[in-house]
Short mmCIF file of C-alpha atoms in Angstrom, two decimals:
data_model
loop_
_atom_site.label_atom_id
_atom_site.label_comp_id
_atom_site.label_asym_id
_atom_site.label_seq_id
_atom_site.Cartn_x
_atom_site.Cartn_y
_atom_site.Cartn_z
CA MET A 1 0.00 0.00 0.00
CA ASN A 2 1.20 3.49 -0.81
CA VAL A 3 1.35 5.39 2.49
CA ASP A 4 0.49 8.63 0.67
CA THR A 5 -2.87 7.22 -0.45
CA PRO A 6 -5.49 7.33 2.31
CA LEU A 7 -7.82 4.37 2.59
CA PRO A 8 -11.47 4.91 1.70
CA SER A 9 -14.18 4.13 4.26
CA ARG A 10 -15.42 0.56 4.72
CA ASP A 11 -18.58 1.44 2.82
CA ALA A 12 -16.55 2.71 -0.14
CA LEU A 13 -14.42 -0.46 -0.10
CA LYS A 14 -17.52 -2.66 0.01
CA ALA A 15 -18.92 -0.72 -2.94
CA GLN A 16 -15.65 -1.33 -4.80
CA ALA A 17 -16.07 -5.07 -4.16
CA ARG A 18 -19.69 -4.98 -5.41
CA ARG A 19 -18.58 -3.25 -8.62
CA LEU A 20 -15.77 -5.77 -9.14
CA ARG A 21 -18.15 -8.68 -8.61
CA ALA A 22 -20.75 -7.22 -10.98
CA ARG A 23 -18.15 -6.67 -13.74
CA LEU A 24 -16.85 -10.23 -13.41
CA ILE A 25 -20.36 -11.67 -13.48
CA GLU A 26 -21.05 -9.63 -16.65
CA ALA A 27 -17.88 -11.12 -18.14
CA GLY A 28 -19.09 -14.64 -17.33
CA GLN A 29 -16.73 -15.19 -14.41
CA PRO A 30 -18.89 -15.59 -11.30
CA MET A 31 -17.34 -14.53 -8.01
CA SER A 32 -18.74 -14.66 -4.49
CA HIS A 33 -19.00 -11.44 -2.49
CA SER A 34 -16.44 -12.69 0.04
CA MET A 35 -13.98 -13.42 -2.78
CA ALA A 36 -14.55 -9.91 -4.13
CA LEU A 37 -13.83 -8.44 -0.67
CA GLU A 38 -10.58 -10.41 -0.48
CA ALA A 39 -9.61 -9.26 -3.99
CA VAL A 40 -10.19 -5.63 -3.00
CA ALA A 41 -8.01 -6.14 0.07
CA HIS A 42 -5.21 -7.49 -2.11
CA GLN A 43 -5.58 -4.53 -4.50
CA TRP A 44 -4.96 -2.26 -1.51
CA GLY A 45 -1.89 -4.29 -0.55
CA MET A 46 -3.43 -6.00 2.48
CA ARG A 47 -3.23 -9.61 3.50
CA ASP A 48 -7.00 -10.06 3.77
CA TRP A 49 -10.33 -8.26 4.11
CA ASN A 50 -10.25 -8.21 7.92
CA THR A 51 -6.90 -6.41 7.92
CA LEU A 52 -8.10 -3.85 5.37
CA CYS A 53 -11.39 -3.37 7.19
CA ALA A 54 -9.61 -2.73 10.51
CA LEU A 55 -7.38 -0.08 8.95
CA ALA A 56 -10.11 1.61 6.89
CA GLY A 57 -12.41 2.69 9.69
CA ASP A 58 -15.84 4.20 9.36
CA ALA A 59 -14.83 7.71 8.36
CA PRO A 60 -16.97 9.09 5.55
CA ARG A 61 -15.32 9.85 2.25
CA THR A 62 -14.24 13.41 1.83
CA ALA A 63 -13.93 13.48 -1.95
CA TRP A 64 -15.74 12.62 -5.11
CA GLN A 65 -14.31 9.73 -7.08
CA ILE A 66 -14.36 8.71 -10.70
CA GLY A 67 -17.12 6.17 -11.22
CA GLN A 68 -19.21 7.44 -8.31
CA ARG A 69 -22.95 7.56 -8.93
CA VAL A 70 -24.58 10.94 -8.36
CA SER A 71 -28.03 12.44 -8.74
CA GLY A 72 -29.44 15.91 -8.44
CA ARG A 73 -30.58 18.83 -10.57
CA TYR A 74 -28.96 20.57 -13.51
CA LEU A 75 -30.64 23.83 -14.53
CA GLY A 76 -33.68 22.66 -12.56
CA ARG A 77 -33.91 19.29 -14.33
CA ARG A 78 -33.47 16.05 -12.39
CA PHE A 79 -30.63 13.77 -13.39
CA GLN A 80 -28.77 10.64 -12.43
CA GLY A 81 -25.28 9.96 -13.67
CA VAL A 82 -21.69 9.06 -13.01
CA VAL A 83 -18.62 11.14 -12.16
CA LYS A 84 -16.24 10.94 -15.14
CA ALA A 85 -13.60 13.32 -13.71
CA ALA A 86 -13.11 14.99 -10.33
CA ASN A 87 -10.28 17.33 -9.38
CA GLN A 88 -10.06 19.18 -6.11
CA ARG A 89 -9.36 22.90 -6.51
CA ALA A 90 -8.52 25.69 -4.10
CA GLN A 91 -10.79 26.73 -1.24
CA GLY A 92 -12.74 23.46 -1.14
CA PHE A 93 -14.06 23.62 -4.71
CA TRP A 94 -14.10 20.75 -7.17
CA ARG A 95 -13.96 20.67 -10.96
CA MET A 96 -16.08 17.76 -12.16
CA THR A 97 -17.34 16.09 -15.28
CA ILE A 98 -20.68 14.33 -14.88
CA ARG A 99 -22.13 12.03 -17.54
CA PHE A 100 -25.92 11.73 -17.35
CA ASP A 101 -27.63 8.36 -17.65
CA GLN A 102 -30.31 10.00 -19.81
CA PRO A 103 -29.83 13.26 -21.73
CA VAL A 104 -31.16 16.36 -19.94
CA ASP A 105 -33.17 18.92 -21.91
CA VAL A 106 -31.81 22.30 -20.79
CA VAL A 107 -34.39 24.37 -22.70
CA ARG A 108 -37.76 25.14 -21.12
CA SER A 109 -39.45 25.99 -24.42
CA GLU A 110 -41.84 23.59 -26.09
CA GLN A 111 -40.67 24.90 -29.48
CA PHE A 112 -37.27 23.17 -29.43
CA SER A 113 -34.91 21.14 -27.28
CA CYS A 114 -31.25 21.13 -26.40
CA LEU A 115 -30.16 17.85 -24.87
CA ARG A 116 -27.02 17.56 -22.78
CA ARG A 117 -25.44 14.20 -22.08
CA GLN A 118 -22.41 15.42 -20.12
CA ILE A 119 -21.43 18.56 -18.23
CA ASN A 120 -18.33 20.11 -16.74
CA CYS A 121 -18.99 22.04 -13.56
CA SER A 122 -17.47 23.57 -10.45
CA LEU A 123 -18.93 22.48 -7.11
CA ASP A 124 -18.39 23.45 -3.50
CA ALA A 125 -17.99 20.85 -0.73
CA ARG A 126 -21.79 20.65 -0.36
CA GLY A 127 -22.26 19.71 -4.03
CA ARG A 128 -23.59 23.06 -5.24
CA SER A 129 -22.25 25.15 -8.09
CA PRO A 130 -21.29 28.76 -7.42
CA GLN A 131 -22.82 29.66 -10.81
CA LYS A 132 -26.51 30.42 -10.51
CA THR A 133 -29.49 30.58 -12.83
CA SER A 134 -31.35 33.87 -13.36
CA ASP A 135 -33.61 33.07 -10.41
CA GLY A 136 -30.64 32.62 -8.05
CA VAL A 137 -30.64 28.81 -7.85
CA PRO A 138 -27.30 27.00 -8.28
CA GLN A 139 -26.96 25.59 -11.80
CA VAL A 140 -25.92 22.18 -10.37
CA ILE A 141 -27.19 20.74 -7.10
CA LEU A 142 -26.13 17.23 -6.14
CA ASN A 143 -28.32 15.20 -3.82
CA ASP A 144 -26.65 13.03 -1.18
CA HIS A 145 -23.31 13.19 -3.04
CA TRP A 146 -21.56 10.87 -0.56
CA SER A 147 -23.70 7.88 -1.54
CA ARG A 148 -22.27 4.99 -3.47
CA PRO A 149 -23.97 2.40 -5.71
#
């Protein structure tokens, strides 16, 4: 394990194991959940899951991660999607790229549409953009942005 890389929370590690297991099942290589937990432990350089779990603790994550599922509102429209890029900036802000599961129509007119599939945005630590719409609402508002799939 790289000592400069902090361990994620237990919940984040369990989510990593669920994603690994799901990908292997999709590829036709079934794996039990306990085997996926052990594989995650080995990826983090630990002897086994119990060792990793003891070192990880219950601390919540303090950062967005690539692959994390998010939901919220963009220009007032609900969305669900995945974080494609996340870079921490100065003063607690983040620069993120979010890819929507379904395109979001950003035009309120019935005369035409403008669908967005992906956005780049700046967010504060609460998951709100400093840029606002004309009515003063943040352009991007993430719901419980600490949740994992």
